[in-house]
Coordinates of C-alpha atoms in Angstrom, one line a residue:
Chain A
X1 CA 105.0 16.3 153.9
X2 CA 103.0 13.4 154.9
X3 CA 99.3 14.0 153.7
X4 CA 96.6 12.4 156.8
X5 CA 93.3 13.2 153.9
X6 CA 93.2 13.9 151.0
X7 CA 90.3 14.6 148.7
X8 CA 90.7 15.3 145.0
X9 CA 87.9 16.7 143.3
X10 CA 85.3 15.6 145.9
X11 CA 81.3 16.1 145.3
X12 CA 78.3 14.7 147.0
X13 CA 75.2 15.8 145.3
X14 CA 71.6 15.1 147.0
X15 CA 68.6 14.8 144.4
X16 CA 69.4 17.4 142.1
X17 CA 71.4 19.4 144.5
X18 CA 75.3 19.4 145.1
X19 CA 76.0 19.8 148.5
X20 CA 79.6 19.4 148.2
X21 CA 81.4 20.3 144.9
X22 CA 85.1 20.6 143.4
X23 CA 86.3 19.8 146.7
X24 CA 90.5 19.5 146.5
X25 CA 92.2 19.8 149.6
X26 CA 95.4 17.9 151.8
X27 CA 95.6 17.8 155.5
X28 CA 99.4 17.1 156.3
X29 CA 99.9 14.3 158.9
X30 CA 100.1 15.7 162.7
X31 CA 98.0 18.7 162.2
X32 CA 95.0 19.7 164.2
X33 CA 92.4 21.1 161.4
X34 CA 89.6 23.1 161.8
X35 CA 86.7 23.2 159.4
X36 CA 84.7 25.7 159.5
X37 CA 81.6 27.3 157.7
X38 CA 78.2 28.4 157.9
X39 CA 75.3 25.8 158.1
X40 CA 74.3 23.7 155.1
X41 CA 78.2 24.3 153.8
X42 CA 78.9 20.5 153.5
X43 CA 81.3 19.9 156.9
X44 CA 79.1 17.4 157.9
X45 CA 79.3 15.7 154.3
X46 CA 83.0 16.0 154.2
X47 CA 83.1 14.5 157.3
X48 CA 81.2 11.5 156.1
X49 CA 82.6 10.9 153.1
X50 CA 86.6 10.7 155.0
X51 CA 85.2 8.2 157.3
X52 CA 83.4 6.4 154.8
X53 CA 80.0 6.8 155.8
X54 CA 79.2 8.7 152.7
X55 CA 79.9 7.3 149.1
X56 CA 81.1 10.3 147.1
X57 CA 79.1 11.4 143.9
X58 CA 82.2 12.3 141.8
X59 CA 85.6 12.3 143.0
X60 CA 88.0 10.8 146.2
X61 CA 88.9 11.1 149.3
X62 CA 92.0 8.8 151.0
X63 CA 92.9 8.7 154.7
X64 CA 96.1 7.3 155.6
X65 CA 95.8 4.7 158.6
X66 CA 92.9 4.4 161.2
X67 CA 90.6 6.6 161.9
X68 CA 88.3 7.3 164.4
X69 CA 85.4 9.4 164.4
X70 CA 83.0 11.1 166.8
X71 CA 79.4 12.0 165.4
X72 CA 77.7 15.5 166.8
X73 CA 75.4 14.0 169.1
X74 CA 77.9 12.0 170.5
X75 CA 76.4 8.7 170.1
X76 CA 77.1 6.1 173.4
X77 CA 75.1 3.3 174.9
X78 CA 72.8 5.5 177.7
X79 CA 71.9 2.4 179.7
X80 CA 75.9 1.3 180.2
X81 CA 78.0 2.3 183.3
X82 CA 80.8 4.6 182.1
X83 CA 82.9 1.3 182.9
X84 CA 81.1 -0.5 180.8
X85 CA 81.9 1.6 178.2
X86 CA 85.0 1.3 178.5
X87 CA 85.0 -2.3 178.6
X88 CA 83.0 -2.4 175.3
X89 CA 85.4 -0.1 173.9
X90 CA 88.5 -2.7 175.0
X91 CA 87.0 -5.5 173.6
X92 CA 85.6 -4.4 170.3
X93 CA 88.9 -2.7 169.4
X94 CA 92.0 -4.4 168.4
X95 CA 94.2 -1.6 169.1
X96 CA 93.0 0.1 172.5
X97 CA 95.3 2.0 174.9
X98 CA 93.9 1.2 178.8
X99 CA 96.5 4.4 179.8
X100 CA 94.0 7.0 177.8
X101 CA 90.8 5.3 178.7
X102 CA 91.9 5.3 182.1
X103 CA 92.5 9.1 181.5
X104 CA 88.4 9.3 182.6
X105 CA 89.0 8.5 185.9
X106 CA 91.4 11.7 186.7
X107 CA 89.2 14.2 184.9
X108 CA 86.6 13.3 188.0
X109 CA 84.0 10.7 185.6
X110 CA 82.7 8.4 188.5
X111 CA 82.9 4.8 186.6
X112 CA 79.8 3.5 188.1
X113 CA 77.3 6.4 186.7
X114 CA 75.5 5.6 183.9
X115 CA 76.3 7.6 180.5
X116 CA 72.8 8.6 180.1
X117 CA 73.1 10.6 183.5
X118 CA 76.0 12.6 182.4
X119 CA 76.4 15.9 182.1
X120 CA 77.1 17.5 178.6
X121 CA 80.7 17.9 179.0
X122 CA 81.3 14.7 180.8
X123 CA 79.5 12.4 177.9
X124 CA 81.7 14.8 175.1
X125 CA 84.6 13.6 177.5
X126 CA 83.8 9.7 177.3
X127 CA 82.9 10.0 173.7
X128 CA 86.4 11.7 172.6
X129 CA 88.0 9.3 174.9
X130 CA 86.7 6.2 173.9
X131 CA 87.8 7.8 170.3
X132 CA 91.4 8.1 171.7
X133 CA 91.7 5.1 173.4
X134 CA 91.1 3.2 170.4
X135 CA 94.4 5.1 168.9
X136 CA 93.8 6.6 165.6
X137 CA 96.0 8.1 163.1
X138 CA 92.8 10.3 162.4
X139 CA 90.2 12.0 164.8
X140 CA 87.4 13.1 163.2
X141 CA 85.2 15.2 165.2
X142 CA 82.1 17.0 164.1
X143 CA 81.4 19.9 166.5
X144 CA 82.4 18.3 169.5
X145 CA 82.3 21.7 171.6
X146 CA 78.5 22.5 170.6
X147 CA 76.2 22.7 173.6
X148 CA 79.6 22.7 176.1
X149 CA 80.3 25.4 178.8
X150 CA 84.0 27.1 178.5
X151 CA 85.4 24.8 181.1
X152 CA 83.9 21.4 179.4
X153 CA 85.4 23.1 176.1
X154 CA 88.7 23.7 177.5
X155 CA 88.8 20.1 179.1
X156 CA 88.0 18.1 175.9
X157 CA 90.5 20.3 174.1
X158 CA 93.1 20.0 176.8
X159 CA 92.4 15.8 176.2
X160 CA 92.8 16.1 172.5
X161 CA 96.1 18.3 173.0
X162 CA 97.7 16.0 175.4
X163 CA 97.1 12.7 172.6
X164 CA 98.6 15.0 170.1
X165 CA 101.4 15.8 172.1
X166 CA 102.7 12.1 173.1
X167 CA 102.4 10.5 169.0
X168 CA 101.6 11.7 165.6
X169 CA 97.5 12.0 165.7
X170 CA 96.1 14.1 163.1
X171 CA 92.6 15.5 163.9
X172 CA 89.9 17.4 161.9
X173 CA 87.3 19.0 163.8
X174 CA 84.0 21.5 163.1
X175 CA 82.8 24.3 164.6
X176 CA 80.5 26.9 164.7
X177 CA 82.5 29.3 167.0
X178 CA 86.0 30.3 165.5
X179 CA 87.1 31.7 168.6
X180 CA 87.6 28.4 170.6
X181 CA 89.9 26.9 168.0
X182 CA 92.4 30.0 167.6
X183 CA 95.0 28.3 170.3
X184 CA 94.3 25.0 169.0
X185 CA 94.2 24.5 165.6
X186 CA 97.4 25.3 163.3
X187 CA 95.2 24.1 160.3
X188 CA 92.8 25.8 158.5
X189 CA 89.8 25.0 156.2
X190 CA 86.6 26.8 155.0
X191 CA 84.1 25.5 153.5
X192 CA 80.9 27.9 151.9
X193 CA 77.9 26.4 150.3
X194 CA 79.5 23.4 149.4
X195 CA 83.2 25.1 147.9
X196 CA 86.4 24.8 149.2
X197 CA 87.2 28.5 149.9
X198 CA 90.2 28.1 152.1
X199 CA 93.0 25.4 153.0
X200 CA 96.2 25.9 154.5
X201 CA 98.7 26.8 157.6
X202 CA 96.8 29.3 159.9
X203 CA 100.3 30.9 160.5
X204 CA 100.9 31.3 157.3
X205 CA 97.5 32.6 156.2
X206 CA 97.4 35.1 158.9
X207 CA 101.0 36.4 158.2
X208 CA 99.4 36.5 154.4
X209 CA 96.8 38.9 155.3
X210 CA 96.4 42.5 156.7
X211 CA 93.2 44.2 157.7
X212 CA 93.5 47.8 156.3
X213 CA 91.5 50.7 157.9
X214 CA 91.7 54.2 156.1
X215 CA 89.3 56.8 154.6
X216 CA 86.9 55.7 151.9
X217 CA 89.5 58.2 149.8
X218 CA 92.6 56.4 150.2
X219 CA 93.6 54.1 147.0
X220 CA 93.5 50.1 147.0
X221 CA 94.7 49.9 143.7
X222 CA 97.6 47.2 143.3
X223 CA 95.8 45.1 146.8
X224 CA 94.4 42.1 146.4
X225 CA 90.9 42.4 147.7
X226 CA 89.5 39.8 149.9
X227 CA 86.3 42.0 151.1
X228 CA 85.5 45.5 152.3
X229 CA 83.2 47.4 155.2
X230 CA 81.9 50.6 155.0
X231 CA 80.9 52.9 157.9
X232 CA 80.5 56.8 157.5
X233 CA 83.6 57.7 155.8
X234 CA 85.8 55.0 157.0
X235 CA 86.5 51.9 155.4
X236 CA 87.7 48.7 156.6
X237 CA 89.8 45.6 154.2
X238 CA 91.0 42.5 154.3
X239 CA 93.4 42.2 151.6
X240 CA 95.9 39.2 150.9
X241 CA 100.0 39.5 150.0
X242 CA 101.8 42.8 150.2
X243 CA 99.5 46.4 151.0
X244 CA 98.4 49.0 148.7
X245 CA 100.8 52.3 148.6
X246 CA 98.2 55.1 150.0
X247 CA 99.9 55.8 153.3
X248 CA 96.8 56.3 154.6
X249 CA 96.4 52.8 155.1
X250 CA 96.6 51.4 158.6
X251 CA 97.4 48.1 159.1
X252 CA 97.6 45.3 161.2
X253 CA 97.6 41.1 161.2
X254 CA 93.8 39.8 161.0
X255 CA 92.7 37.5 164.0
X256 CA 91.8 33.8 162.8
X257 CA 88.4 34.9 163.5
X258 CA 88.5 38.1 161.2
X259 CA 90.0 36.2 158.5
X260 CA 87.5 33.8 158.2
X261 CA 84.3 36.4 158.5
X262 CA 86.3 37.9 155.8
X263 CA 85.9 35.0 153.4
X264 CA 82.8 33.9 154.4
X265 CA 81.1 37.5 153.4
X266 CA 82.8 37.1 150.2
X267 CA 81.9 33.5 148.7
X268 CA 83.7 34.8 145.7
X269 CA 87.1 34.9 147.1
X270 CA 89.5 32.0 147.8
X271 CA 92.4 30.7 149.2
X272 CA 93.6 28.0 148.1
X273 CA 97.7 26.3 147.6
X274 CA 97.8 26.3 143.8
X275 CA 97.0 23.3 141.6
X276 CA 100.3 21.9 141.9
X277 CA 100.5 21.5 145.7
X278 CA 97.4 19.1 146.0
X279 CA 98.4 16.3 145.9
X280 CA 102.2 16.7 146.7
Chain B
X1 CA 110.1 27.9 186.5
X2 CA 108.0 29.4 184.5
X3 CA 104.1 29.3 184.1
X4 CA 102.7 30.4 180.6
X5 CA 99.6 32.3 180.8
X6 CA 97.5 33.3 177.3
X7 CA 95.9 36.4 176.9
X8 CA 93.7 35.6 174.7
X9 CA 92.1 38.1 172.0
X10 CA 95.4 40.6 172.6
X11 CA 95.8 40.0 168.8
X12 CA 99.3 38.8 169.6
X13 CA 100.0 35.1 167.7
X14 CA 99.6 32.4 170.9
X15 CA 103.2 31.2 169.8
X16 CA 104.9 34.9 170.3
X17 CA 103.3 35.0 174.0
X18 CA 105.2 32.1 174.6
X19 CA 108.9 33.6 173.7
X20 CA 107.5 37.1 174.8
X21 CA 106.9 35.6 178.3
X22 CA 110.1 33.4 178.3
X23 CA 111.8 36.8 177.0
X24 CA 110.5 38.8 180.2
X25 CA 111.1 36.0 182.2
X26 CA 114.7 35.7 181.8
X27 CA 115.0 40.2 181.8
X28 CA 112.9 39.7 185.3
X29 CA 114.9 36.6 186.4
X30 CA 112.7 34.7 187.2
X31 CA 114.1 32.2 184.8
X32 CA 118.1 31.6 184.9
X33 CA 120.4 30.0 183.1
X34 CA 120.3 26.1 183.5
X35 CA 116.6 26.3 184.4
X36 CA 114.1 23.8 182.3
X37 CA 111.5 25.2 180.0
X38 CA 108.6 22.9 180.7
X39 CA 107.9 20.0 178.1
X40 CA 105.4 20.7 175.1
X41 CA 102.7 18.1 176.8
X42 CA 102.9 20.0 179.9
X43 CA 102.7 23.8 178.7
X44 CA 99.5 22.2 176.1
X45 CA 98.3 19.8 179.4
X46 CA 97.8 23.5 181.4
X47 CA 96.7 25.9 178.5
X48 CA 94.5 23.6 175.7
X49 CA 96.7 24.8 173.0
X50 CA 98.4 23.0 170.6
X51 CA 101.4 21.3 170.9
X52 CA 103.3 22.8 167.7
X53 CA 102.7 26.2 168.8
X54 CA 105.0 25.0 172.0
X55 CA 107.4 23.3 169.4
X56 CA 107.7 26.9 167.3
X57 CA 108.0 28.9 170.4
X58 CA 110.6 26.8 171.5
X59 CA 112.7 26.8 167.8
X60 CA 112.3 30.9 167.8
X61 CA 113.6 30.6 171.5
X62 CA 116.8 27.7 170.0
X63 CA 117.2 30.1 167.1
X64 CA 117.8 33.7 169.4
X65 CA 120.5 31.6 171.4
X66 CA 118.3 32.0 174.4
X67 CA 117.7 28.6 175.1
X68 CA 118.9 24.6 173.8
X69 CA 116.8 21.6 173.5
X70 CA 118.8 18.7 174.9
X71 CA 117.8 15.2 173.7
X72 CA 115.8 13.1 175.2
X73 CA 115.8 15.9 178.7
X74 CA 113.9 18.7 177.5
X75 CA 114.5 22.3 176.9
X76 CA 116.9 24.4 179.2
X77 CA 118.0 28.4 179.3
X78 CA 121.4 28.6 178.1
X79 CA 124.5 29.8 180.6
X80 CA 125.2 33.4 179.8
X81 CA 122.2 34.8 178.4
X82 CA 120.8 37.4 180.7
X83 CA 123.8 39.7 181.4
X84 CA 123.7 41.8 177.9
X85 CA 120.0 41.8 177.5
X86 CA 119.7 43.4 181.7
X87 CA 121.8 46.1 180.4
X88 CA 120.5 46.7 177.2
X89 CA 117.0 47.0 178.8
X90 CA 117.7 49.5 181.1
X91 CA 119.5 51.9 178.1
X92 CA 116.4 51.2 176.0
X93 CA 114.4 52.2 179.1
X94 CA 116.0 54.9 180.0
X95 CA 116.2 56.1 176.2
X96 CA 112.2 55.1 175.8
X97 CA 112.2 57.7 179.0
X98 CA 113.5 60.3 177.3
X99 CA 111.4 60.0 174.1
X100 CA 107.9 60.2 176.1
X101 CA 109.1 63.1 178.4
X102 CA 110.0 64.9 174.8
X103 CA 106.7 63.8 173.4
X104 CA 104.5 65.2 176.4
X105 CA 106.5 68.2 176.5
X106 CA 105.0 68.6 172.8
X107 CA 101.7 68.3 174.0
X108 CA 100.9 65.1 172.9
X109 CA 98.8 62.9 175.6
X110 CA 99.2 59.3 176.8
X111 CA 96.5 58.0 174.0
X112 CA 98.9 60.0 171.5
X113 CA 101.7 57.9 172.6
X114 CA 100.5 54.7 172.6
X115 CA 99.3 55.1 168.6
X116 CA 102.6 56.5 167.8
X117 CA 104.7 53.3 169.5
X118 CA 101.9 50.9 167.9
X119 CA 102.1 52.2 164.6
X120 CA 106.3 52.2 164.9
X121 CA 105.7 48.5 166.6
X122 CA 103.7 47.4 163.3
X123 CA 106.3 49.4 160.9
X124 CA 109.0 47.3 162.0
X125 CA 107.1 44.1 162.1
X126 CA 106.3 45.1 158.6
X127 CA 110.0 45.4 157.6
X128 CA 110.3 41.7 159.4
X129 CA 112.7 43.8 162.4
X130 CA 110.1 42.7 165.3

């Protein structure tokens, strides 16, 4: 397994503060990653440091190939014709695909507008396009479905799924809102006040976890913990491997979004592959 | 043909819909032997999703015998696969038929029912059956 980034012991510290610490982890080639975590976590550092805007403190991180990134505020040239974007794009890039810029024009972006009188959704289109067409091995986006309605969402998502779907394009991508990458995003990775709390396959974590319901009576012993929710006399777990005994127990697979709620309420917990598997 | 549809926040992994709706698709007819699955770029072009989730729905589909991935043509429903399963469905239905008309009898109400074939839904999945 192919690693796209990897980051071995990463740490950024600001002033006196680290903002990013201990950070291990290894995205395999040709998966769609999302990173997710509160504000102030250190996505945004992360980010920088894999697309070598940020110089890391202590440690590395590698990206195989090229890599293309796309900054929050989606950063384009407000006074140029979404043609001339495009243009520019061709002929700064070495390696630039006409088939995916040309993509713009079926998605209903009129080439003579200017960017700066686009809507929201249509300059996150131009942006991730212009990304695309300049064919990476490596997307990076940071939050590039903040500020967009549902259908803008589900159009820059459906762009970014077709690419990954004709060659082998890795992408790692932040959000706020978990529930918008469920159907996408088959790799997983949460980051909590600057730790690496969780890294792996979504499937995989998900088949790893249960969320139990029961009375406050019946007996964990023998789970392993992630967090717990009381209300009256019910209580309400998200434990990891195989379920306590106590038949009282109900239980069923957690939702991506439950499963990362879980971790984030306990900064404590983690989820990590073990020691050996970075790396391999 | 078929056309996937996602229901999404059923709690149901987006790759099981997939075979789920292939599954009901070929008990309904809809889809018969010798008829394409559509491509992995089409079914992600149409829903946003992503493309591996296709790619596993697909291999689950391979690894039941109900369909075969021919090189370089796509994915297509295999000959003979509908026959058994028709008749097996309408036992199962007509023993499922039985069970609830036993269960009401015992005074147990449509919200009874349901938890009990959950619970027995999440046993076996649980035991890796489902």
């Amino acid at each position: 397994m192919r690693a796209a980034l990897e980051a071995t012991g990463l740490g950024v510290r600001r002033r006196r503060t680290w903002v990013l610490r201990e950070c291990s982890l290894s995205v395999p080639a040709g998966r769609v990653a999302a990173l997710v975590g509160p504000n102030g976590a250190g996505k945004t550092t992360l980010m920088h440091t894999a697309v070598g805007l940020l110089r890391p403190t202590e440690g590395n991180v590698r990206v195989a190939g090229e890599v293309a990134f796309v900054a929050q505020d989606k950063p384009l040239y407000d006074t140029f014709t979404v043609a001339e974007t495009l243009t520019f794009g061709r002929r700064t890039n070495t390696r630039w695909d006409d088939a995916v810029a040309d993509r713009l024009t079926g998605l209903g972006i009129p080439p003579r507008r200017k960017v700066g009188t686009l809507s929201g959704g249509q300059r996150a289109q131009v942006a991730v396009t212009l990304a695309l067409a300049r064919r990476p091995d490596l997307l990076v986006l940071d939050e590039p479905l903040a500020n967009l309605d549902p259908l803008a969402r589900h159009d820059v998502m459906r762009s970014i799924m077709a690419e990954t779907a004709d060659r082998e394009l890795t992408v790692l991508l932040s959000s706020h809102v978990v529930s918008d990458l469920e159907e996408t995003c088959d790799w997983l990775v949460v980051l909590n006040g600057g730790r690496l709390q969780v890294s792996g396959d979504i499937e995989e974590l998900l088949d790893d976890h249960l969320v139990l319901t029961g009375p406050v009576e019946a007996s964990a012993a023998g789970a392993r913990v992630v967090g717990e929710s009381r209300t009256g006399r019910q209580v309400s777990m998200l434990v990891r491997g195989t379920p306590p005994q106590d038949p009282r127990w109900r239980a069923r697979r957690p939702g991506l979004e439950e499963l990362v709620m879980g971790y984030l309420r306990s900064p404590e917990a983690a989820a990590l592959p073990r020691p050996a598997g970075v790396g391999a | 043909m078929i056309e996937f549809s996602l229901d999404r926040g059923s709690g149901v992994s987006t790759y099981l819909q997939l075979v789920h709706q292939v599954r009901q698709a070929l008990r309904l007819g809809t889809l018969r032997p010798g008829d394409q699955l559509p491509t992995a770029r089409e079914v992600v072009e149409s829903l946003a999703i992503n493309p591996n989730t296709v790619l596993k729905a697909y291999r689950e589909l391979e690894r039941e015998g109900l369909v075969e991935g021919r090189p370089g043509m796509g994915t297509f429903v295999r000959h003979g696969v509908t026959g058994a399963t028709l008749a097996d469905h309408t036992r199962l239905r007509r023993a499922l038929q039985a069970w609830v008309d036993e269960a009401l009898a015992a005074g147990l109400d449509q919200e009874d029912l349901r938890t009990l074939f959950t619970v027995a839904l999440a046993d076996a999945a649980r035991k890796g059956v489902a």
